[in-house]
């Protein structure tokens, strides 16, 4: 009741084609009770989280920029009022926190999305797939796990009817956009934010720089998802359950979510 019923189990037992699109990955959870008619996938939440944090970062950055001139006007003997300074400082820290979380969530979205496509194809075709391909689509290689780069390359070759390789990301000399920015810049910042060490990229950046990076990498992440999807399914539309991988719909949807949640909190506090 709380987490739903696996789509593949339902599809094997009853005809639900009139209720749900067959494009929904087999591992999706179908809602019951008051969740009836709904379904959930982890990549949906990670993608929306990434854009929601971006919306928070951009919103608080606008607030911060309005505070700076006021802080300069209220200075006394060259020092800002302590209370006002803290207000501006916390807003600055919020912007950086939101932007970092936007980047890490969007990188996680790509990892989850790739895993989901591979696993869905495995579930639907495991009876006809060779053992090696079954393991690959589950992200396995012997006793270890495949890297994201290898999954991006291998999955689409297995899934495509012609098994052609449409891009290369494991060879830096053949790395093209949007993968070059994603793996050379976005991954570097994500790794530093997730498990920082002094020899990694600094996570101390200006709020404007953090926000600019979050916005840029959100665009790159959607492009990576689009290229991977079309490499796997050249004749299919982009997945409807991910807002059709339409950047503006993802971006505007995040601000709508922020506006509605803010309105709800304000109404409840009255």
mmCIF file of C-alpha atoms in Angstrom:
data_model
loop_
_atom_site.group_PDB
_atom_site.id
_atom_site.type_symbol
_atom_site.label_atom_id
_atom_site.label_comp_id
_atom_site.label_asym_id
_atom_site.label_seq_id
_atom_site.Cartn_x
_atom_site.Cartn_y
_atom_site.Cartn_z
ATOM 1 C CA UNK A 1 0.000 0.000 0.000
ATOM 2 C CA UNK A 2 2.771 2.453 0.888
ATOM 3 C CA UNK A 3 5.214 1.708 -1.911
ATOM 4 C CA UNK A 4 3.060 0.313 -4.712
ATOM 5 C CA UNK A 5 3.113 -2.860 -6.802
ATOM 6 C CA UNK A 6 5.928 -3.568 -9.331
ATOM 7 C CA UNK A 7 4.735 -2.874 -12.862
ATOM 8 C CA UNK A 8 6.297 -6.061 -14.240
ATOM 9 C CA UNK A 9 4.331 -8.227 -11.789
ATOM 10 C CA UNK A 10 1.059 -6.554 -12.736
ATOM 11 C CA UNK A 11 1.830 -6.827 -16.451
ATOM 12 C CA UNK A 12 2.406 -10.559 -16.094
ATOM 13 C CA UNK A 13 -0.920 -11.151 -14.325
ATOM 14 C CA UNK A 14 -3.464 -8.721 -15.743
ATOM 15 C CA UNK A 15 -3.970 -6.483 -18.771
ATOM 16 C CA UNK A 16 -3.354 -2.933 -17.580
ATOM 17 C CA UNK A 17 -2.664 -1.437 -21.013
ATOM 18 C CA UNK A 18 -5.811 0.701 -20.724
ATOM 19 C CA UNK A 19 -4.527 2.294 -17.536
ATOM 20 C CA UNK A 20 -0.764 2.633 -17.956
ATOM 21 C CA UNK A 21 1.577 3.181 -20.888
ATOM 22 C CA UNK A 22 3.871 0.299 -21.776
ATOM 23 C CA UNK A 23 6.686 2.866 -21.894
ATOM 24 C CA UNK A 24 6.786 2.937 -18.105
ATOM 25 C CA UNK A 25 9.836 0.959 -16.935
ATOM 26 C CA UNK A 26 9.017 -2.477 -15.594
ATOM 27 C CA UNK A 27 10.492 -1.724 -12.168
ATOM 28 C CA UNK A 28 8.113 1.229 -11.630
ATOM 29 C CA UNK A 29 5.820 0.988 -8.621
ATOM 30 C CA UNK A 30 2.103 1.306 -9.387
ATOM 31 C CA UNK A 31 0.047 3.031 -6.712
ATOM 32 C CA UNK A 32 -2.883 1.493 -4.823
ATOM 33 C CA UNK A 33 -5.601 2.914 -2.587
ATOM 34 C CA UNK A 34 -5.520 6.710 -2.627
ATOM 35 C CA UNK A 35 -2.383 6.420 -4.838
ATOM 36 C CA UNK A 36 -4.401 4.600 -7.535
ATOM 37 C CA UNK A 37 -3.647 5.859 -11.037
ATOM 38 C CA UNK A 38 -0.183 7.043 -9.979
ATOM 39 C CA UNK A 39 3.229 5.446 -10.342
ATOM 40 C CA UNK A 40 6.706 6.241 -9.084
ATOM 41 C CA UNK A 41 10.270 5.940 -10.328
ATOM 42 C CA UNK A 42 13.388 7.052 -8.517
ATOM 43 C CA UNK A 43 14.747 8.964 -11.523
ATOM 44 C CA UNK A 44 11.604 11.107 -11.585
ATOM 45 C CA UNK A 45 12.294 12.344 -8.062
ATOM 46 C CA UNK A 46 16.022 12.866 -8.544
ATOM 47 C CA UNK A 47 15.480 14.920 -11.705
ATOM 48 C CA UNK A 48 12.798 17.062 -10.078
ATOM 49 C CA UNK A 49 14.928 17.455 -6.925
ATOM 50 C CA UNK A 50 17.824 18.740 -9.012
ATOM 51 C CA UNK A 51 15.677 21.406 -10.636
ATOM 52 C CA UNK A 52 13.952 22.254 -7.357
ATOM 53 C CA UNK A 53 17.301 22.988 -5.707
ATOM 54 C CA UNK A 54 18.209 25.099 -8.727
ATOM 55 C CA UNK A 55 15.008 27.103 -8.282
ATOM 56 C CA UNK A 56 15.829 27.588 -4.598
ATOM 57 C CA UNK A 57 19.368 28.732 -5.444
ATOM 58 C CA UNK A 58 18.214 31.248 -8.043
ATOM 59 C CA UNK A 59 15.460 32.566 -5.771
ATOM 60 C CA UNK A 60 17.774 33.104 -2.805
ATOM 61 C CA UNK A 61 20.479 34.576 -5.036
ATOM 62 C CA UNK A 62 18.034 37.308 -6.066
ATOM 63 C CA UNK A 63 17.341 37.941 -2.388
ATOM 64 C CA UNK A 64 21.064 38.095 -1.610
ATOM 65 C CA UNK A 65 21.699 40.621 -4.362
ATOM 66 C CA UNK A 66 19.050 42.898 -2.863
ATOM 67 C CA UNK A 67 20.673 42.632 0.573
ATOM 68 C CA UNK A 68 24.193 43.650 -0.448
ATOM 69 C CA UNK A 69 23.459 47.342 -1.256
ATOM 70 C CA UNK A 70 21.450 47.617 1.963
ATOM 71 C CA UNK A 71 24.315 46.117 3.952
ATOM 72 C CA UNK A 72 26.694 48.696 2.473
ATOM 73 C CA UNK A 73 24.332 51.524 3.474
ATOM 74 C CA UNK A 74 23.980 50.293 7.059
ATOM 75 C CA UNK A 75 27.710 50.019 7.703
ATOM 76 C CA UNK A 76 29.051 51.818 10.755
ATOM 77 C CA UNK A 77 32.755 52.506 11.126
ATOM 78 C CA UNK A 78 33.365 50.223 8.176
ATOM 79 C CA UNK A 79 31.451 47.294 9.696
ATOM 80 C CA UNK A 80 28.032 45.945 8.854
ATOM 81 C CA UNK A 81 25.383 45.555 11.513
ATOM 82 C CA UNK A 82 25.983 42.038 12.985
ATOM 83 C CA UNK A 83 22.351 40.965 12.678
ATOM 84 C CA UNK A 84 22.096 42.164 9.119
ATOM 85 C CA UNK A 85 25.461 40.596 8.276
ATOM 86 C CA UNK A 86 24.273 37.217 9.569
ATOM 87 C CA UNK A 87 21.081 37.494 7.555
ATOM 88 C CA UNK A 88 23.104 38.067 4.384
ATOM 89 C CA UNK A 89 25.612 35.358 5.331
ATOM 90 C CA UNK A 90 22.934 32.718 5.869
ATOM 91 C CA UNK A 91 21.312 33.618 2.579
ATOM 92 C CA UNK A 92 24.683 33.293 0.857
ATOM 93 C CA UNK A 93 25.277 29.878 2.438
ATOM 94 C CA UNK A 94 21.794 28.775 1.394
ATOM 95 C CA UNK A 95 22.470 29.680 -2.232
ATOM 96 C CA UNK A 96 25.687 27.646 -2.252
ATOM 97 C CA UNK A 97 24.035 24.694 -0.500
ATOM 98 C CA UNK A 98 21.110 24.642 -2.910
ATOM 99 C CA UNK A 99 23.354 24.892 -5.970
ATOM 100 C CA UNK A 100 25.656 22.097 -4.788
ATOM 101 C CA UNK A 101 22.664 19.871 -4.106
ATOM 102 C CA UNK A 102 21.240 20.670 -7.519
ATOM 103 C CA UNK A 103 24.434 19.462 -9.196
ATOM 104 C CA UNK A 104 24.757 16.299 -7.110
ATOM 105 C CA UNK A 105 21.078 15.407 -7.590
ATOM 106 C CA UNK A 106 21.229 15.897 -11.348
ATOM 107 C CA UNK A 107 24.353 13.760 -11.610
ATOM 108 C CA UNK A 108 22.572 11.098 -9.540
ATOM 109 C CA UNK A 109 19.579 11.441 -11.850
ATOM 110 C CA UNK A 110 21.721 10.494 -14.859
ATOM 111 C CA UNK A 111 23.155 7.497 -12.998
ATOM 112 C CA UNK A 112 19.668 6.395 -11.959
ATOM 113 C CA UNK A 113 18.187 7.008 -15.415
ATOM 114 C CA UNK A 114 20.852 4.923 -17.159
ATOM 115 C CA UNK A 115 20.472 2.115 -14.600
ATOM 116 C CA UNK A 116 16.704 2.223 -14.993
ATOM 117 C CA UNK A 117 16.787 1.918 -18.793
ATOM 118 C CA UNK A 118 19.200 -1.000 -18.598
ATOM 119 C CA UNK A 119 17.253 -2.810 -15.889
ATOM 120 C CA UNK A 120 13.932 -2.327 -17.652
ATOM 121 C CA UNK A 121 15.317 -3.868 -20.834
ATOM 122 C CA UNK A 122 16.772 -6.732 -18.792
ATOM 123 C CA UNK A 123 13.425 -7.467 -17.113
ATOM 124 C CA UNK A 124 11.549 -7.443 -20.415
ATOM 125 C CA UNK A 125 14.061 -9.579 -22.336
ATOM 126 C CA UNK A 126 15.945 -11.738 -19.822
ATOM 127 C CA UNK A 127 14.557 -14.943 -21.348
ATOM 128 C CA UNK A 128 16.241 -14.220 -24.693
ATOM 129 C CA UNK A 129 19.336 -12.308 -23.618
ATOM 130 C CA UNK A 130 22.751 -13.912 -23.357
ATOM 131 C CA UNK A 131 24.077 -14.274 -19.812
ATOM 132 C CA UNK A 132 26.787 -11.673 -20.399
ATOM 133 C CA UNK A 133 24.260 -9.104 -21.596
ATOM 134 C CA UNK A 134 22.013 -9.860 -18.625
ATOM 135 C CA UNK A 135 24.865 -9.110 -16.251
ATOM 136 C CA UNK A 136 25.870 -5.974 -18.162
ATOM 137 C CA UNK A 137 22.340 -4.534 -18.097
ATOM 138 C CA UNK A 138 22.316 -5.011 -14.324
ATOM 139 C CA UNK A 139 25.565 -3.059 -14.106
ATOM 140 C CA UNK A 140 27.661 -6.090 -13.217
ATOM 141 C CA UNK A 141 31.064 -7.188 -14.424
ATOM 142 C CA UNK A 142 32.227 -10.352 -12.694
ATOM 143 C CA UNK A 143 32.393 -9.578 -8.992
ATOM 144 C CA UNK A 144 32.459 -5.843 -9.615
ATOM 145 C CA UNK A 145 30.305 -3.076 -11.035
ATOM 146 C CA UNK A 146 30.433 -1.171 -14.289
ATOM 147 C CA UNK A 147 31.205 2.532 -14.246
ATOM 148 C CA UNK A 148 28.640 5.002 -15.520
ATOM 149 C CA UNK A 149 30.788 5.568 -18.601
ATOM 150 C CA UNK A 150 30.755 1.878 -19.502
ATOM 151 C CA UNK A 151 27.015 1.618 -18.868
ATOM 152 C CA UNK A 152 26.311 4.528 -21.199
ATOM 153 C CA UNK A 153 28.297 2.817 -23.937
ATOM 154 C CA UNK A 154 27.293 -0.802 -23.430
ATOM 155 C CA UNK A 155 23.609 -0.428 -22.618
ATOM 156 C CA UNK A 156 22.611 1.325 -25.819
ATOM 157 C CA UNK A 157 24.539 -1.180 -27.941
ATOM 158 C CA UNK A 158 22.620 -4.068 -26.356
ATOM 159 C CA UNK A 159 19.246 -2.316 -26.531
ATOM 160 C CA UNK A 160 19.454 -1.041 -30.120
ATOM 161 C CA UNK A 161 18.142 -3.414 -32.789
ATOM 162 C CA UNK A 162 21.287 -2.846 -34.904
ATOM 163 C CA UNK A 163 23.636 -2.937 -31.846
ATOM 164 C CA UNK A 164 25.623 0.001 -33.216
ATOM 165 C CA UNK A 165 27.719 2.197 -30.942
ATOM 166 C CA UNK A 166 26.472 5.772 -31.301
ATOM 167 C CA UNK A 167 28.948 7.524 -29.001
ATOM 168 C CA UNK A 168 32.108 6.875 -26.990
ATOM 169 C CA UNK A 169 32.687 8.129 -23.452
ATOM 170 C CA UNK A 170 35.378 5.755 -22.156
ATOM 171 C CA UNK A 171 38.084 7.249 -24.386
ATOM 172 C CA UNK A 172 38.883 10.864 -23.492
ATOM 173 C CA UNK A 173 40.138 11.519 -27.032
ATOM 174 C CA UNK A 174 36.707 10.659 -28.435
ATOM 175 C CA UNK A 175 34.699 12.468 -25.767
ATOM 176 C CA UNK A 176 32.246 14.929 -27.311
ATOM 177 C CA UNK A 177 29.553 17.198 -25.932
ATOM 178 C CA UNK A 178 27.477 16.947 -23.875
ATOM 179 C CA UNK A 179 29.524 14.133 -22.320
ATOM 180 C CA UNK A 180 32.792 16.076 -22.148
ATOM 181 C CA UNK A 181 31.307 18.791 -19.932
ATOM 182 C CA UNK A 182 29.336 16.235 -17.914
ATOM 183 C CA UNK A 183 32.316 14.028 -17.083
ATOM 184 C CA UNK A 184 35.109 16.619 -17.029
ATOM 185 C CA UNK A 185 33.310 19.386 -15.115
ATOM 186 C CA UNK A 186 30.030 18.248 -13.572
ATOM 187 C CA UNK A 187 31.473 14.971 -12.260
ATOM 188 C CA UNK A 188 34.495 16.782 -10.846
ATOM 189 C CA UNK A 189 32.342 19.152 -8.808
ATOM 190 C CA UNK A 190 29.968 16.362 -7.789
ATOM 191 C CA UNK A 191 32.890 14.251 -6.534
ATOM 192 C CA UNK A 192 34.339 17.192 -4.602
ATOM 193 C CA UNK A 193 30.972 17.962 -3.012
ATOM 194 C CA UNK A 194 30.258 14.324 -2.129
ATOM 195 C CA UNK A 195 33.677 13.259 -0.831
ATOM 196 C CA UNK A 196 35.943 16.271 -0.662
ATOM 197 C CA UNK A 197 39.707 16.139 -0.206
ATOM 198 C CA UNK A 198 42.261 18.966 -0.465
ATOM 199 C CA UNK A 199 43.504 17.743 -3.850
ATOM 200 C CA UNK A 200 40.030 17.909 -5.423
ATOM 201 C CA UNK A 201 38.189 20.853 -6.882
ATOM 202 C CA UNK A 202 37.300 23.520 -4.340
ATOM 203 C CA UNK A 203 33.726 23.722 -3.105
ATOM 204 C CA UNK A 204 34.297 27.301 -1.956
ATOM 205 C CA UNK A 205 32.818 29.390 -4.753
ATOM 206 C CA UNK A 206 30.891 32.632 -4.881
ATOM 207 C CA UNK A 207 27.104 32.239 -4.778
ATOM 208 C CA UNK A 208 26.830 33.587 -8.317
ATOM 209 C CA UNK A 209 29.411 31.062 -9.546
ATOM 210 C CA UNK A 210 27.649 28.153 -7.831
ATOM 211 C CA UNK A 211 24.302 29.167 -9.284
ATOM 212 C CA UNK A 212 25.725 29.642 -12.777
ATOM 213 C CA UNK A 213 27.278 26.181 -12.629
ATOM 214 C CA UNK A 214 24.067 24.595 -11.367
ATOM 215 C CA UNK A 215 22.094 26.193 -14.212
ATOM 216 C CA UNK A 216 24.647 25.160 -16.841
ATOM 217 C CA UNK A 217 24.947 21.592 -15.580
ATOM 218 C CA UNK A 218 21.178 21.223 -15.420
ATOM 219 C CA UNK A 219 21.130 21.927 -19.158
ATOM 220 C CA UNK A 220 23.995 19.493 -19.747
ATOM 221 C CA UNK A 221 22.303 16.747 -17.703
ATOM 222 C CA UNK A 222 19.123 16.947 -19.766
ATOM 223 C CA UNK A 223 21.160 16.824 -22.972
ATOM 224 C CA UNK A 224 23.039 13.726 -21.741
ATOM 225 C CA UNK A 225 19.717 12.032 -20.958
ATOM 226 C CA UNK A 226 18.359 12.973 -24.392
ATOM 227 C CA UNK A 227 21.392 11.631 -26.272
ATOM 228 C CA UNK A 228 21.399 8.391 -24.301
ATOM 229 C CA UNK A 229 17.660 7.848 -24.794
ATOM 230 C CA UNK A 230 17.851 8.402 -28.548
ATOM 231 C CA UNK A 231 20.886 6.110 -28.771
ATOM 232 C CA UNK A 232 18.777 3.385 -27.146
ATOM 233 C CA UNK A 233 15.443 4.182 -28.786
ATOM 234 C CA UNK A 234 15.973 6.192 -31.986
ATOM 235 C CA UNK A 235 12.322 5.920 -33.024
ATOM 236 C CA UNK A 236 10.663 6.623 -29.673
ATOM 237 C CA UNK A 237 9.611 9.924 -28.160
ATOM 238 C CA UNK A 238 11.389 11.088 -25.021
ATOM 239 C CA UNK A 239 9.943 9.529 -21.833
ATOM 240 C CA UNK A 240 6.723 11.253 -20.785
ATOM 241 C CA UNK A 241 7.336 10.329 -17.146
ATOM 242 C CA UNK A 242 10.405 12.601 -17.170
ATOM 243 C CA UNK A 243 8.510 15.597 -18.520
ATOM 244 C CA UNK A 244 9.557 14.511 -22.002
ATOM 245 C CA UNK A 245 13.108 15.582 -21.059
ATOM 246 C CA UNK A 246 11.958 19.078 -21.960
ATOM 247 C CA UNK A 247 14.290 21.518 -20.219
ATOM 248 C CA UNK A 248 11.848 24.397 -19.887
ATOM 249 C CA UNK A 249 9.143 22.124 -18.524
ATOM 250 C CA UNK A 250 11.560 20.809 -15.881
ATOM 251 C CA UNK A 251 12.779 24.307 -15.044
ATOM 252 C CA UNK A 252 9.360 25.970 -14.915
ATOM 253 C CA UNK A 253 7.931 22.987 -13.030
ATOM 254 C CA UNK A 254 10.479 23.515 -10.259
ATOM 255 C CA UNK A 255 9.434 27.141 -9.766
ATOM 256 C CA UNK A 256 5.774 26.108 -9.773
ATOM 257 C CA UNK A 257 6.533 23.552 -7.057
ATOM 258 C CA UNK A 258 8.425 26.180 -5.061
ATOM 259 C CA UNK A 259 5.628 28.734 -5.392
ATOM 260 C CA UNK A 260 2.891 26.291 -4.400
ATOM 261 C CA UNK A 261 4.841 24.899 -1.434
ATOM 262 C CA UNK A 262 5.583 28.446 -0.219
ATOM 263 C CA UNK A 263 1.921 29.379 -0.533
ATOM 264 C CA UNK A 264 0.893 26.268 1.399
ATOM 265 C CA UNK A 265 3.316 27.062 4.239
ATOM 266 C CA UNK A 266 2.100 30.668 4.408
ATOM 267 C CA UNK A 267 -1.539 29.578 4.512
ATOM 268 C CA UNK A 268 -0.868 27.010 7.240
ATOM 269 C CA UNK A 269 0.997 29.541 9.361
ATOM 270 C CA UNK A 270 -1.934 31.966 9.464
#
